[in-house]
Amino acid sequence: MKEKISVGILGATGSVGQKFIELLSNHPWFEISEIAASDKSAGKKYKDATTWNMTNLLPNRIAEMIVKSCLPNLNSKIIFSALDSSVAGKIEENFAKNGYIVISNSKNHRFDKDVPLIIPEVNSEHLELIRSQNFGEGAIVTNPNCSTIGLAIALKPIHDNFGLEQVNVITMQAISGAGYPGIPSMDIQDNVIPYISGEEEKMQLEPLKILGEIYEDGIKDTDIQISAQCNRVPVIDGHLECVQMKLKKKCTKEDIIKVWREFKGEPQKLNLPFAPEKPIYYFEEERFPQPKLHRNVDKGMAVSIGRLRECSLFDFKFVIISHNTIRGAAGGTILIAELMKAKGYY
Ligand code: NAP
């Protein structure tokens, strides 16, 4: 690409916003031109408006940038949104109405009939939905919930090959998933919190739309029954999920590992910059996968799976790890923007 594409970030001061800045600082296609957040931050230099929490140094160019308000007067046509969901709905709509392409991490528009809920390796064809939106040149595309993404990537090749009937999932989710400053240390140290507001509902519903089929009048959800229980645990990054599944077709453990290992999607075929070489890594070691060891596999964009075994209640059970702010948020959203560019949506 001769000239980089200017992008803006809404909610740039938060946990996901910082991850966008870290991941986009050397991106071959995109350049951060504008950053925006709440009125409390607007008008300040970025370095004074945020508490930088990433392990890479804050780039000087961004540190000195003045934070803007979330108003649709930005120069960049491509907008990444990492806004708090209490405000994301209206702000994102306002941007789309004014001709911006908004790719969002917030829950607000995920179930709008004409808004695609995209995991590039899983349902890139759902992007066609934006053609039925009434935003003129603008559009809204959403990235699923961080725990849903790991689960849906793991389930996609299984659903395609053997058919899923029932899925039971229990999560152990990292504290960075609660934003910054997040959960008080007195609450999470030496503890597990067996409740994350709204999370179980998202995990039970989002995969049905993601794995659904697109028709002229929208998406027809798939018919898997999913039950989820979500827990917050004292891990910084990386959501772990213990999954049990009942299949429609008989198969062996080896059949499942084979379809996971062979799984590839559009991002791999198109060789997109943020695409992991392989979306799924299967580990044979019994004590793997673990958040500390596997959250960053293949740039933090791959899903690590292990411990596939027969289940006495369902057919099989296994364990997933995926990085919640990379694959599950900023990285996944950047991959959507790359896919949309490669497919000519802007
Ligand atoms: P966060 O750390 O709390 O950041 C929220 C951002 O929203 C901040 O930049 C904040 O700006 C901005 N904001 C708050 N009120 C605003 C207002 N009235 N007007 C404009 N901007 C406002 O949250 P986060 O964890 O980054 O999450 C951001 C979004 O991504 C949420 O919708 C979340 O559900 C979703 N998500 C998060 C994760 C994760 O792992 N953390 C994963 C997937 C999806 P100020 O600093 O100026 O207040």
Coordinates of N, CA, C and O and ligand atoms in Angstrom, one line a residue, residues 11-17 37-38 40-41 70 82-85 87 91 105-107 110 146 176-180 324-325 328-329, ligand 1:
G11 N -12.6 6.2 22.3 CA -12.3 5.5 23.6 C -10.8 5.1 23.6 O -10.5 4.1 24.2
A12 N -10.0 6.0 23.1 CA -8.5 5.7 23.0 C -7.8 5.6 24.3 O -6.7 5.1 24.4
T13 N -8.4 6.2 25.4 CA -7.7 6.2 26.7 C -7.9 5.0 27.5 O -7.3 4.8 28.5
G14 N -8.9 4.1 27.1 CA -9.2 2.9 27.9 C -8.3 1.7 27.6 O -7.3 1.8 26.9
S15 N -8.7 0.6 28.2 CA -7.9 -0.6 28.1 C -7.8 -1.1 26.7 O -6.7 -1.3 26.2
V16 N -8.9 -1.1 26.0 CA -8.9 -1.6 24.6 C -8.3 -0.5 23.7 O -7.5 -0.7 22.8
G17 N -8.6 0.8 24.0 CA -8.0 1.9 23.2 C -6.5 1.9 23.3 O -5.8 2.1 22.2
A37 N -11.9 10.6 23.2 CA -12.4 10.0 24.4 C -13.5 10.9 25.1 O -14.1 11.7 24.3
S38 N -13.7 10.8 26.4 CA -14.8 11.6 27.0 C -14.4 13.0 27.2 O -13.2 13.4 27.0
K40 N -13.9 14.5 29.8 CA -12.8 14.6 30.8 C -11.4 14.6 30.2 O -10.5 15.2 30.7
S41 N -11.3 13.9 29.1 CA -10.0 13.7 28.5 C -9.7 14.7 27.3 O -8.6 15.0 27.0
C70 N -15.7 12.9 21.0 CA -16.3 11.9 20.1 C -17.4 12.5 19.2 O -18.5 12.1 19.3
A82 N -13.7 1.9 20.8 CA -13.5 1.1 22.1 C -14.1 1.9 23.2 O -13.6 2.1 24.3
L83 N -15.4 2.3 22.9 CA -16.1 3.2 23.9 C -16.8 2.3 24.9 O -17.3 1.2 24.6
D84 N -17.0 2.9 26.1 CA -17.8 2.3 27.1 C -19.2 2.1 26.5 O -19.7 3.0 25.9
S85 N -19.8 0.9 26.8 CA -21.1 0.7 26.2 C -22.2 1.6 26.7 O -23.2 1.7 26.0
V87 N -22.2 4.6 26.4 CA -22.3 5.8 25.5 C -22.1 5.4 24.0 O -22.3 6.2 23.1
I91 N -23.1 7.4 19.9 CA -21.9 8.0 19.3 C -21.6 7.3 18.0 O -21.4 7.9 16.9
N105 N -16.1 -2.5 19.2 CA -15.9 -3.5 20.2 C -17.0 -3.5 21.2 O -17.1 -4.4 22.1
S106 N -17.9 -2.6 21.1 CA -19.0 -2.5 22.1 C -20.2 -3.3 21.7 O -20.4 -3.6 20.6
K107 N -21.0 -3.6 22.7 CA -22.1 -4.6 22.5 C -23.3 -4.0 21.8 O -24.1 -4.7 21.3
R110 N -24.5 -5.1 18.2 CA -24.2 -6.4 17.8 C -25.4 -7.2 17.3 O -25.3 -8.0 16.4
C146 N -15.3 -10.6 23.9 CA -13.9 -11.3 23.9 C -14.0 -12.8 24.2 O -13.2 -13.5 23.6
S176 N -8.2 -7.7 32.8 CA -8.1 -6.6 31.8 C -9.4 -6.5 31.0 O -9.8 -5.5 30.4
G177 N -10.2 -7.6 31.1 CA -11.5 -7.6 30.4 C -12.5 -6.7 31.0 O -13.6 -6.3 30.5
A178 N -12.2 -6.2 32.3 CA -13.1 -5.3 33.0 C -12.8 -3.8 32.7 O -13.3 -2.9 33.4
G179 N -11.8 -3.6 31.8 CA -11.4 -2.2 31.5 C -10.5 -1.6 32.6 O -10.1 -2.4 33.5
Y180 N -10.1 -0.4 32.5 CA -9.2 0.3 33.4 C -9.9 1.3 34.2 O -10.7 2.1 33.6
N324 N -7.8 -11.6 25.4 CA -9.0 -10.9 25.4 C -8.9 -9.5 24.8 O -9.8 -9.0 24.1
T325 N -7.8 -8.8 24.9 CA -7.7 -7.5 24.3 C -7.1 -7.5 22.9 O -7.2 -6.5 22.2
G328 N -9.5 -10.8 21.1 CA -10.9 -10.6 21.6 C -11.3 -9.1 21.5 O -12.5 -8.8 21.8
A329 N -10.4 -8.2 21.1 CA -10.9 -6.8 21.0 C -10.1 -6.1 19.9 O -10.4 -6.3 18.7
Ligands
NAP1 P1 -12.4 1.2 29.5 O1 -11.0 0.9 29.9 O2 -13.3 1.6 30.7 O3 -12.4 2.5 28.5 C1 -13.6 3.1 28.1 C2 -13.3 4.2 27.1 O4 -14.6 4.9 26.8 C3 -12.4 5.3 27.6 O5 -11.5 5.8 26.6 C4 -13.3 6.4 28.1 O6 -12.7 7.7 28.0 C5 -14.4 6.3 27.0 N1 -15.6 7.0 27.5 C6 -16.3 6.8 28.7 N2 -17.4 7.6 28.8 C7 -17.4 8.3 27.6 C8 -18.2 9.4 27.1 N3 -19.3 9.8 27.8 N4 -17.9 9.9 25.9 C9 -16.9 9.5 25.2 N5 -16.0 8.5 25.6 C10 -16.3 7.9 26.8 O7 -13.1 0.0 28.8 P2 -12.4 -1.1 27.8 O8 -12.1 -2.3 28.6 O9 -11.3 -0.5 27.0 O10 -13.6 -1.5 26.9 C11 -14.1 -0.6 25.8 C12 -15.2 -1.3 25.1 O11 -14.7 -2.5 24.5 C13 -16.4 -1.7 26.0 O12 -17.6 -1.5 25.3 C14 -16.1 -3.2 26.3 O13 -17.3 -3.8 26.7 C15 -15.5 -3.6 25.0 N6 -14.6 -4.8 25.1 C16 -13.6 -4.8 26.1 C17 -12.7 -5.9 26.1 C18 -11.6 -6.1 27.1 O14 -11.0 -7.2 27.1 N7 -11.3 -5.0 27.9 C19 -12.9 -6.9 25.2 C20 -13.9 -6.9 24.2 C21 -14.7 -5.8 24.2 P3 -12.2 8.5 29.3 O15 -10.8 7.9 29.7 O16 -12.0 9.9 28.8 O17 -13.2 8.4 30.4

